[in-house]
Coordinates of C-alpha atoms in Angstrom, one line a residue:
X1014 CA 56.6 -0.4 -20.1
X1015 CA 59.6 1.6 -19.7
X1016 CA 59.5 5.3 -21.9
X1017 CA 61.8 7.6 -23.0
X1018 CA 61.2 11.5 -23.1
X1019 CA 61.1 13.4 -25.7
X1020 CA 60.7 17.1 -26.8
X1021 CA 58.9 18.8 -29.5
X1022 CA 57.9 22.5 -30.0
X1023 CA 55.0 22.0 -26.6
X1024 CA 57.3 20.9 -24.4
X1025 CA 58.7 17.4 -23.3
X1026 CA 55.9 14.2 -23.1
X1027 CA 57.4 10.2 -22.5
X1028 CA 57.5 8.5 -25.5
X1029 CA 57.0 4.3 -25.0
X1030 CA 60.6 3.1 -25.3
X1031 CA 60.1 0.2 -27.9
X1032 CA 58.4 3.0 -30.6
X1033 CA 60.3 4.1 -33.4
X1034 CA 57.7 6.8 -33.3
X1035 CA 58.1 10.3 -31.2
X1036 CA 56.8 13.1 -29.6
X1037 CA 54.3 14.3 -32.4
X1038 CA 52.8 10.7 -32.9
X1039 CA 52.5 10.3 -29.3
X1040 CA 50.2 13.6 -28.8
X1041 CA 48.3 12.6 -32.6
X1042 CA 47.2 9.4 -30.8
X1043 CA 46.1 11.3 -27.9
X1044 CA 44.2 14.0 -30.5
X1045 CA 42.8 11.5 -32.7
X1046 CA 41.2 8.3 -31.3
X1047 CA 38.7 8.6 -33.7
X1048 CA 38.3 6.0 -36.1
X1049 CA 40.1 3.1 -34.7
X1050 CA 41.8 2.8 -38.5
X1051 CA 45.7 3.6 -38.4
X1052 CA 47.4 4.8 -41.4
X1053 CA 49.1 0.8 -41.3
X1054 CA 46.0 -0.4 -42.3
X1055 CA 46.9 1.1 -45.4
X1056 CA 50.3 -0.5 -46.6
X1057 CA 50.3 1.4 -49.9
X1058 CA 50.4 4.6 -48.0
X1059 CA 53.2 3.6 -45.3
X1060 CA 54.7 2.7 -48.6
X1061 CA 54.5 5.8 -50.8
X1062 CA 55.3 7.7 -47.7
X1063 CA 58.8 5.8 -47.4
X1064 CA 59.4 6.6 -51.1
X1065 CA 58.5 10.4 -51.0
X1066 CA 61.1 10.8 -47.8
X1067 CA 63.8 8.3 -49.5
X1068 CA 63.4 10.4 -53.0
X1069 CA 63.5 14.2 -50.7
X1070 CA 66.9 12.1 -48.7
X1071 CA 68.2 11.5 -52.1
X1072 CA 67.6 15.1 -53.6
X1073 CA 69.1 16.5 -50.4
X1074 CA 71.9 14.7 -50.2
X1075 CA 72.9 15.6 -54.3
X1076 CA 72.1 19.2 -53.2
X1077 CA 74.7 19.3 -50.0
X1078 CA 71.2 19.9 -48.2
X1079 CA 72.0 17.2 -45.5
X1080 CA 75.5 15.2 -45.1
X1081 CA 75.5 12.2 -47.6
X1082 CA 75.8 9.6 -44.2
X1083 CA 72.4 10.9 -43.0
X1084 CA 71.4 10.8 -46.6
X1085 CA 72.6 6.9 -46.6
X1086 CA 70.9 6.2 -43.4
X1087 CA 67.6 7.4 -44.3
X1088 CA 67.5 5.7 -47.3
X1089 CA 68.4 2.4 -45.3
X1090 CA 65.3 3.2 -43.1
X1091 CA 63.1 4.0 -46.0
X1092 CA 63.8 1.0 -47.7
X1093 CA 63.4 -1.4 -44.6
X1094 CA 59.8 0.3 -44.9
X1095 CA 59.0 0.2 -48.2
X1096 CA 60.1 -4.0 -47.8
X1097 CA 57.2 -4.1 -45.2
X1098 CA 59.5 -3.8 -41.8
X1099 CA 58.0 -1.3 -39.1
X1100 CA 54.8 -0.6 -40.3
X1101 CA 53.0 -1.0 -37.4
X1102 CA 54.5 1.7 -36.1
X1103 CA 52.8 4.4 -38.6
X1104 CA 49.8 3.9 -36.1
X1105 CA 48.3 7.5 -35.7
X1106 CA 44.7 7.4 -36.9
X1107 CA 43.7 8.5 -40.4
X1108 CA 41.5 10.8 -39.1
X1109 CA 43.0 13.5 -38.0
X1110 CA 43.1 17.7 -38.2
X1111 CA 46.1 19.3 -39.2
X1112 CA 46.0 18.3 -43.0
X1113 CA 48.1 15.1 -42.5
X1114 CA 50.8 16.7 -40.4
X1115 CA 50.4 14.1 -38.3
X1116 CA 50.7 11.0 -40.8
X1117 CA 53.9 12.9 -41.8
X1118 CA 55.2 13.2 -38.5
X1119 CA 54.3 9.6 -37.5
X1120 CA 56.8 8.8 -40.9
X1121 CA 59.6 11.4 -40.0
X1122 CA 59.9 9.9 -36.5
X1123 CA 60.1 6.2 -37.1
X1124 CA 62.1 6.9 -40.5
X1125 CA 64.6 8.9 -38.3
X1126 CA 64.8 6.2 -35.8
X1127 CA 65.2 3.6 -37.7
X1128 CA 68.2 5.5 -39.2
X1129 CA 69.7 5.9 -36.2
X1130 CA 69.9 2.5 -35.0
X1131 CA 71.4 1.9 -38.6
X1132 CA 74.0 4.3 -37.4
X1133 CA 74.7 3.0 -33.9
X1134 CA 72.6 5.3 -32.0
X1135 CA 69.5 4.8 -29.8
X1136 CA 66.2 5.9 -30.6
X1137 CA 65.8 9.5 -29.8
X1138 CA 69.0 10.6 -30.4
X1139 CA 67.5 13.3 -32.5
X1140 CA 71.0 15.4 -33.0
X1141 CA 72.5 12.5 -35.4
X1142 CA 69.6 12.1 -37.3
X1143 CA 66.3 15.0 -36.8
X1144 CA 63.0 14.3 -38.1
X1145 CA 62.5 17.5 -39.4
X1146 CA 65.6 18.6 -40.1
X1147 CA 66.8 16.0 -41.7
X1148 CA 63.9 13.6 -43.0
X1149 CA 61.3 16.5 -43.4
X1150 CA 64.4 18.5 -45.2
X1151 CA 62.9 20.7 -47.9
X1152 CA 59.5 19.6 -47.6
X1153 CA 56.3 20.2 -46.0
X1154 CA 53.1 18.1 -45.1
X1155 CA 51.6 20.0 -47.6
X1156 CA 53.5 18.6 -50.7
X1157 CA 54.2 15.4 -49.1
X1158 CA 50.7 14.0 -47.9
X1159 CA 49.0 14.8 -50.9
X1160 CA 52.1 13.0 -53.0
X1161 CA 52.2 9.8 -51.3
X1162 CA 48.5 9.4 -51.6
X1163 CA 48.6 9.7 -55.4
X1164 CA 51.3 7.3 -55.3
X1165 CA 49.0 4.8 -53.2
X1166 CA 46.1 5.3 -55.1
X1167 CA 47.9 4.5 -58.3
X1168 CA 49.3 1.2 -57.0
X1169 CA 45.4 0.7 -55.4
X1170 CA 44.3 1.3 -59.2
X1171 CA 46.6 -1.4 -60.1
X1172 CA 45.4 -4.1 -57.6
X1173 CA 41.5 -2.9 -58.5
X1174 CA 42.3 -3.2 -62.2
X1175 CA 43.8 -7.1 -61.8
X1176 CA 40.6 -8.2 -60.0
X1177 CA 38.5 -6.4 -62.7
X1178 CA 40.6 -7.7 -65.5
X1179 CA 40.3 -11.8 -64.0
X1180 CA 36.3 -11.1 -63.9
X1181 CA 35.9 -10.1 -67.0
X1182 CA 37.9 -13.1 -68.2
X1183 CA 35.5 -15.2 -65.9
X1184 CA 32.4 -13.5 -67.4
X1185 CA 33.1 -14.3 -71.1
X1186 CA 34.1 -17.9 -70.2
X1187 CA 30.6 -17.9 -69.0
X1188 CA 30.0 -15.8 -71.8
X1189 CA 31.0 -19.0 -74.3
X1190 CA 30.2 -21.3 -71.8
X1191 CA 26.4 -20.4 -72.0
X1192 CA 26.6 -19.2 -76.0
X1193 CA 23.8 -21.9 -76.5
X1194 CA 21.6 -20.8 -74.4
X1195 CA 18.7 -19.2 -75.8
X1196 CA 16.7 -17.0 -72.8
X1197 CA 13.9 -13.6 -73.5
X1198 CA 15.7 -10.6 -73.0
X1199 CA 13.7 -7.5 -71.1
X1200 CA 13.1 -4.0 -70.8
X1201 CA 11.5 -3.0 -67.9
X1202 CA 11.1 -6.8 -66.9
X1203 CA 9.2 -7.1 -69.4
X1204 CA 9.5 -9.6 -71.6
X1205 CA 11.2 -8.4 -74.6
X1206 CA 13.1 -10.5 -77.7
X1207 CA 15.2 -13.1 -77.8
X1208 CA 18.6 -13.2 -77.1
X1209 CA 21.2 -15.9 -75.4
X1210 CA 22.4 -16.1 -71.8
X1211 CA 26.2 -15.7 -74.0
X1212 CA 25.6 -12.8 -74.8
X1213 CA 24.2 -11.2 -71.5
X1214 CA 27.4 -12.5 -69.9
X1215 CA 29.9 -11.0 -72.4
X1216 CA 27.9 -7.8 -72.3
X1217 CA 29.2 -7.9 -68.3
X1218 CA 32.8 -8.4 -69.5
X1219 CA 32.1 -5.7 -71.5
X1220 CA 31.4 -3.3 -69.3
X1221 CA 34.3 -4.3 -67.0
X1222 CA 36.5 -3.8 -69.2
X1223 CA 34.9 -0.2 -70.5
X1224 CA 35.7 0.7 -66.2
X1225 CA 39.3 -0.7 -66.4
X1226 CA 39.7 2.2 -69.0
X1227 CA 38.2 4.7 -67.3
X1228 CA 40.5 3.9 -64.1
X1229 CA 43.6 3.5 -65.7
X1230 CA 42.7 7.2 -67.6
X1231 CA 42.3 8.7 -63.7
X1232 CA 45.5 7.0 -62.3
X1233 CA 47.5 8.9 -65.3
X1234 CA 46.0 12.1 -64.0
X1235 CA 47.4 11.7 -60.2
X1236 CA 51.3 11.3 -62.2
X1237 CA 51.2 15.4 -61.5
X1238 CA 53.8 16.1 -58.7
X1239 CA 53.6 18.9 -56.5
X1240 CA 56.9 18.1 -54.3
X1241 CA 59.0 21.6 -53.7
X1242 CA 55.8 23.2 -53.6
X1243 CA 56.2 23.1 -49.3
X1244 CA 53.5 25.1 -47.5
X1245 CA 51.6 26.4 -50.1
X1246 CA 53.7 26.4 -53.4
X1247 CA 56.1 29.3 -53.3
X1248 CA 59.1 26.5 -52.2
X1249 CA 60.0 28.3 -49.5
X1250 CA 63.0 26.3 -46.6
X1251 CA 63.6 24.3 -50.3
X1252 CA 67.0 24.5 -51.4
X1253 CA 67.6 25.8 -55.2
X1254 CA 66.9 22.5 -57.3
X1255 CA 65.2 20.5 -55.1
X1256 CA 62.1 20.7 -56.8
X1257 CA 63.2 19.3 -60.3
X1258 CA 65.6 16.6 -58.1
X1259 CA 63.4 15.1 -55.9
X1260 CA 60.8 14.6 -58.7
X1261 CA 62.7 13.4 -60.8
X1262 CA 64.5 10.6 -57.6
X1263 CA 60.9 9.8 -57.3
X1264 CA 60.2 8.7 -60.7
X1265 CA 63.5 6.1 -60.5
X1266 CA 62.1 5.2 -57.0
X1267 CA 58.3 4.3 -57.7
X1268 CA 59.1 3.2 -62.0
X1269 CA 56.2 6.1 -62.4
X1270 CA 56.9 8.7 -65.5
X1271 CA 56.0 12.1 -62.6
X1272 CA 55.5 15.3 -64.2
X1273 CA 56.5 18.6 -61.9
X1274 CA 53.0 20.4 -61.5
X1275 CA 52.6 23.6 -64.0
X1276 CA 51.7 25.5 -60.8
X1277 CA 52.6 24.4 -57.2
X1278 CA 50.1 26.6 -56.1
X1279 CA 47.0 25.1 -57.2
X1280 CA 48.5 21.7 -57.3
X1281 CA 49.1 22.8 -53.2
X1282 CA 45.4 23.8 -53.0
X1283 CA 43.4 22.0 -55.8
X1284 CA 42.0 18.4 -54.9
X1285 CA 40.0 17.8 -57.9
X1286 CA 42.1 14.8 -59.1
X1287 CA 40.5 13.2 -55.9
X1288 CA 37.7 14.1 -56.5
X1289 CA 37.6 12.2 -60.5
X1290 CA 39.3 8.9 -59.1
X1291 CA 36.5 9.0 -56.3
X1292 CA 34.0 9.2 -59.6
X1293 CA 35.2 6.9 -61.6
X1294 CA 35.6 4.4 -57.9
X1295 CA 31.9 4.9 -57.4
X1296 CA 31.3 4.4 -61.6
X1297 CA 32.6 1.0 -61.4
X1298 CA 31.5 0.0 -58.1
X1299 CA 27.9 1.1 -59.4
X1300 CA 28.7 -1.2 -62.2
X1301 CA 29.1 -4.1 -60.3
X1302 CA 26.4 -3.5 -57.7
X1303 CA 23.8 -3.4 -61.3
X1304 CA 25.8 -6.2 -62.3
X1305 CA 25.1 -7.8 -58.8
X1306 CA 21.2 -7.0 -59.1
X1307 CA 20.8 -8.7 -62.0
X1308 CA 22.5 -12.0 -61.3
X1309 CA 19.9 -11.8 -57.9
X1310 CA 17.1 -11.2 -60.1
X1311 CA 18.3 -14.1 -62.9
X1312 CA 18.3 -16.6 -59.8
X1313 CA 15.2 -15.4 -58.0
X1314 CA 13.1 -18.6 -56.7
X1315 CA 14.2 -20.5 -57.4
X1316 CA 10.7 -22.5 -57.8
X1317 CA 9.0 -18.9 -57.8
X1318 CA 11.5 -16.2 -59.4
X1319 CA 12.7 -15.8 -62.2
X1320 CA 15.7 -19.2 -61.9
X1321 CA 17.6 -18.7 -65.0
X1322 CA 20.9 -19.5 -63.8
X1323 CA 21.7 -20.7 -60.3
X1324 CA 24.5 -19.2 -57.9
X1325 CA 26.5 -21.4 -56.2
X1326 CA 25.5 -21.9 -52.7
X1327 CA 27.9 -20.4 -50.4
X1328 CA 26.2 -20.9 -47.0
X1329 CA 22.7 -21.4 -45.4
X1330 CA 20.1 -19.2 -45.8
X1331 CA 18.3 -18.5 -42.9
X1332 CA 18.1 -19.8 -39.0
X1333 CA 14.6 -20.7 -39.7
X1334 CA 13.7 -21.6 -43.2
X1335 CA 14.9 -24.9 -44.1
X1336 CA 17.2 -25.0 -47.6
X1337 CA 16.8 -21.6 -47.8
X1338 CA 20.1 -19.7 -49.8
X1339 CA 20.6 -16.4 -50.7
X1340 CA 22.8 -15.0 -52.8
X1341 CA 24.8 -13.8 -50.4
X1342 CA 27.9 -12.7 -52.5
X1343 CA 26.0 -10.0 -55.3
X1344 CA 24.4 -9.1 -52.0
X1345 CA 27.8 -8.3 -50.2
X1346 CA 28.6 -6.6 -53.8
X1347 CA 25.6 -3.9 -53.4
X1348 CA 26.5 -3.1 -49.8
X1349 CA 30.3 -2.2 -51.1
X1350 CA 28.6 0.0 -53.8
X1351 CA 26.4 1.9 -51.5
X1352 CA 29.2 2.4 -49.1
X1353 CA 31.4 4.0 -51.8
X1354 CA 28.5 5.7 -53.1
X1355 CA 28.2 7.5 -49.6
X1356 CA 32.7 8.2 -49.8
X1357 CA 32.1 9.7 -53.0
X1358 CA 30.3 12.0 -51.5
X1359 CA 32.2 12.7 -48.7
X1360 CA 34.8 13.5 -50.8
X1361 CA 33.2 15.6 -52.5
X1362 CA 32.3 18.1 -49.2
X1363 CA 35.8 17.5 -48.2
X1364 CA 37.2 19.6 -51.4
X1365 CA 34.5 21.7 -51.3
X1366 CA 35.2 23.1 -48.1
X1367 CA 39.3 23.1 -48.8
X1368 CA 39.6 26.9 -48.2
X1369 CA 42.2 29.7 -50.1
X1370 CA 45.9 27.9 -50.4
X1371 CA 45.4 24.6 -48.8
X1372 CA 42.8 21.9 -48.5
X1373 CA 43.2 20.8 -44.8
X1374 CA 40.5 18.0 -45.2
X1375 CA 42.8 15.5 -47.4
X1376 CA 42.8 12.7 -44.1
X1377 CA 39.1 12.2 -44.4
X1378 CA 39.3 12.5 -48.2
X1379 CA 42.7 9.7 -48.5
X1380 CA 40.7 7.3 -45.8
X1381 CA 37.3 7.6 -47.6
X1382 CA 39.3 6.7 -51.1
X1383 CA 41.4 3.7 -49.5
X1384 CA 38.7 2.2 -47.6
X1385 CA 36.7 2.0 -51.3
X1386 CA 39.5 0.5 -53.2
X1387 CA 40.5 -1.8 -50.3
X1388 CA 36.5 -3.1 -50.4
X1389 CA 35.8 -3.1 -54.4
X1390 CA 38.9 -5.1 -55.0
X1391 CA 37.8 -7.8 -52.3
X1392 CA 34.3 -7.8 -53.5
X1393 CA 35.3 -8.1 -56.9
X1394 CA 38.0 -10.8 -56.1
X1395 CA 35.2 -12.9 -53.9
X1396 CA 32.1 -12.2 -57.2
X1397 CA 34.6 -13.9 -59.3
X1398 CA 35.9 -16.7 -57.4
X1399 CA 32.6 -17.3 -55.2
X1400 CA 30.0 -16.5 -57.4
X1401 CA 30.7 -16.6 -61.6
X1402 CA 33.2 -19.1 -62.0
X1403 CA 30.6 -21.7 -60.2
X1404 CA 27.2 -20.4 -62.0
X1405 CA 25.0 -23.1 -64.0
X1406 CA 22.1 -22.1 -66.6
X1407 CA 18.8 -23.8 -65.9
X1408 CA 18.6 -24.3 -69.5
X1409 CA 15.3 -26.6 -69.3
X1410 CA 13.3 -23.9 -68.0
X1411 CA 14.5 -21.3 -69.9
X1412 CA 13.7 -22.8 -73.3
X1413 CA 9.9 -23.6 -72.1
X1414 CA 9.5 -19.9 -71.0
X1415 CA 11.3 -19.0 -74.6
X1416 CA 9.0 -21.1 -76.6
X1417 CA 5.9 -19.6 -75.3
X1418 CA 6.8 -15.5 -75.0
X1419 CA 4.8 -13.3 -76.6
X1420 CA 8.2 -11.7 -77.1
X1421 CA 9.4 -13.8 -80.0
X1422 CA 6.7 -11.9 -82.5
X1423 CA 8.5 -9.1 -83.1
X1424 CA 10.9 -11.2 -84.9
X1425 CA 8.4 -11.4 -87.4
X1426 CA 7.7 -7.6 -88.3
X1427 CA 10.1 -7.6 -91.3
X1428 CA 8.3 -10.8 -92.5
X1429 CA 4.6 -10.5 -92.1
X1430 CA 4.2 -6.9 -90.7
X1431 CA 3.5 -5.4 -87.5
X1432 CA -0.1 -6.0 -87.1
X1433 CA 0.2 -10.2 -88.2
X1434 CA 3.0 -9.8 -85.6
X1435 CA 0.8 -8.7 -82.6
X1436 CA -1.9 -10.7 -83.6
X1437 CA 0.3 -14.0 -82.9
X1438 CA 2.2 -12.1 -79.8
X1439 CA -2.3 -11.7 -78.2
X1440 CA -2.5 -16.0 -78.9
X1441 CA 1.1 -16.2 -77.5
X1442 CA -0.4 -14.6 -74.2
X1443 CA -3.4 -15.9 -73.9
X1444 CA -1.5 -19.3 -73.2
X1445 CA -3.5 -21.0 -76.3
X1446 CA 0.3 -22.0 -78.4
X1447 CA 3.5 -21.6 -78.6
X1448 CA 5.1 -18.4 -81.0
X1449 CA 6.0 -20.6 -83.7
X1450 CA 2.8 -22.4 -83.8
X1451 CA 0.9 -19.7 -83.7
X1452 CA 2.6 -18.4 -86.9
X1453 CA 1.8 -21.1 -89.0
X1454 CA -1.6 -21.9 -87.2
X1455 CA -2.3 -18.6 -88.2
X1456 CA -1.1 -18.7 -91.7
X1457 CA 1.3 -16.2 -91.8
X1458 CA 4.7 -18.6 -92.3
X1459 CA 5.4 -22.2 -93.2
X1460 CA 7.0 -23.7 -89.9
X1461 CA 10.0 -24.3 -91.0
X1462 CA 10.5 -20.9 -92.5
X1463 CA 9.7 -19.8 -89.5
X1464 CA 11.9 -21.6 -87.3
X1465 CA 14.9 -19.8 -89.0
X1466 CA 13.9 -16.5 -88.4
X1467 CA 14.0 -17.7 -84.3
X1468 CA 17.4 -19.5 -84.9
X1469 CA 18.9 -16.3 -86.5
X1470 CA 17.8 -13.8 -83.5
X1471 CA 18.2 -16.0 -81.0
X1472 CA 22.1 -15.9 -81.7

């Protein structure tokens, strides 16, 4: 491999002749072999970063900040990137110190030489086109790694809110599918009063669609800007009118309605909007780990659990059990939802711990988030197309076990009183009749007077 050399503010260190990335990269992979996950595993950053630097380019360039043919090269460069060229080059880990310095660096070097070879120059040739001086031109790590993670997380909200909205489409075809259906509802596994397997499954659309608000309410939150603020919101090295500028180049570059921050320095040292989108990321991820538990527990058995409905059998069970399948995908579904549970925390200490003017711990705060989007949306994706859409009721069984539970009484209070009630749910238990039979055995209700009082809370 034949290298270059290049210079930065420590002194000269070779630089692998084939990278569009530089001197700084080149020492943050030395720092930071931590993780093993580079910031390209994360497209939507590598993409957001590309638009921050293409809107600053822009901003500059209107401003007589940097000459308009730089301008017009790094805007080339930044939209090769955004289009999904070079992005195995943004390869320093995302765990790093120095509050994303390096993930900006990693940006301004291969953005810069990228640019130059659009101009005509090798890679390197940092007096045509300068990472910092011209790429990084009136900004600072410090408003630009916090801006191109909103801008990721937003589009990450997007993709998390698709999958959500197909499964909650799949749930109330189920949802009709099953309207039939009659099965006892519970509290506390116990057996409580009738209801239909329709209704349980709309009840899960439901609640998907309660967390698609909730998300869509958080990304609107991260459409605060903090670009101009540079080190630690006074602006300072930003020209007069860059801040309004580049905000507003932004807004035509990503489509998103940005709003400056009301003050750059909080905005520079304040990460409680990660902190809510981590919240509501672990609400619905909860959500569909309880949703997950349930479907487990309505297919338990099946010849000993509870077998109301029966997954689709996605692989073999065990390496010694013959026939044996589990339910592998609300299982996979659980382990996402503890994982994010643990992030959520995580993120948590991380802002906690973000002292006076700047939070320096927003690496392990933007992988934690990422990594939990990147997982529910998968899970999500593979509970739909893997799990709900192929789900059967075991309707047989479930209207022998509704006939006989003790449960069915209480529809009977309004008609023959509490006491009548519990009298029938005690013969109900003791296995002697059915609900319905033991109403009339008992004298309380004709039969048939009976029977539609079941049909009419059993729907």
């Amino acid at each position: 491999m034949t290298h270059r050399r290049e210079r930065d503010s420590l002194g000269s260190i070779p630089v692998p002749e084939a990278a569009y990335w530089g001197a700084h990269t080149a020492r943050a992979l030395d720092n930071f072999p931590i993780s093993g996950v580079p910031v390209s595993r994360y497209p939507g950053l590598v993409v957001a970063l590309a638009m921050v630097k293409r809107a600053a380019a822009r901003a500059n360039r209107d401003l007589g900040a940097i000459d308009p043919v730089v301008a017009a090269a790094i805007d080339h460069a930044c939209r090769e990137i955004e289009g999904g060229n070079h992005h195995g080059h943004f390869c320093v880990d995302m765990i790093q110190g120095g509050a994303g310095t390096s993930t900006n660096m990693n940006a301004n070097e291969v953005i810069a030489n990228v640019a130059l070879e659009h101009l005509g120059h090798a890679r390197g040739r940092y007096e045509y086109v300068h990472p910092i001086d011209h790429v990084n031109r009136c900004q600072s790590t410090n408003d630009v790694y916090p801006t191109a993670i909103k801008l990721a997380l937003i589009s990450a909200i997007h993709c998390l809110d698709h999958e959500l909205a197909a499964l909650a489409e799949s749930m109330r075809i189920k949802g009709d599918e099953f309207a039939h259906v009659v099965k006892m509802g519970r509290t506390q596994l116990q057996d409580a009063v009738p209801m239909t397997l329709g209704r349980e499954f709309h009840a899960f659309a439901a609640t998907i669609e309660e967390d698609r608000c909730r998300l869509q309410e958080s990304a609107d939150l991260m459409l605060e800007c903090s670009l101009g603020a540079t080190a630690i919101g006074t602006g300072i090295t930003a020209v007069p009118g860059y801040r309004a500028r580049a905000v507003d180049a932004l807004s035509e570059i990503s489509g998103l309605p940005l709003v400056p921050a009301a003050d750059l320095l909080e905005a520079t040292s304040d990460v409680g909007v990660f902190m809510h989108v981590s919240g509501m990321l672990k609400r619905s991820a909860i959500k569909m780990s309880k949703i997950s538990s349930d479907l487990r527990l309505l297919s338990s058995g099946p010849q000993n659990g509870f077998a109301e409905i029966l997954l689709p059998a996605r692989q073999a069970g065990s390496s010694i059990m013959p026939g044996k399948v589990n339910p592998v995908i609300p299982e996979t579904l659980n382990q996402i939802a503890f994982a994010i549970a643990g992030a959520d925390t995580t993120v948590t200490m991380a802002a906690d711990n973000g002292q006076l003017q700047l939070n320096a711990f927003e690496p392990v705060i933007a992988n934690a988030l990422f990594q939990g989007f990147d997982w529910l949306t998968n899970g999500v994706r593979i509970l739909r197309t893997h799990c709900i859409e192929g789900i059967t009721a075991n309707e047989a069984e479930l209207g022998r076990r509704v006939s006989r539970s003790a449960g069915l009484a209480t529809a009977f209070i309004p008609a023959i009183g509490y006491a009548a009630a519990a009298e029938v749910a005690h013969k109900a238990k003791d296995g002697q009749m059915a609900v319905i039979d033991a109403v009339a055995a008992l004298g309380f209700m004709e039969r048939e007077d009976a029977q539609l009082i079941l049909d009419a809370v059993s729907t």
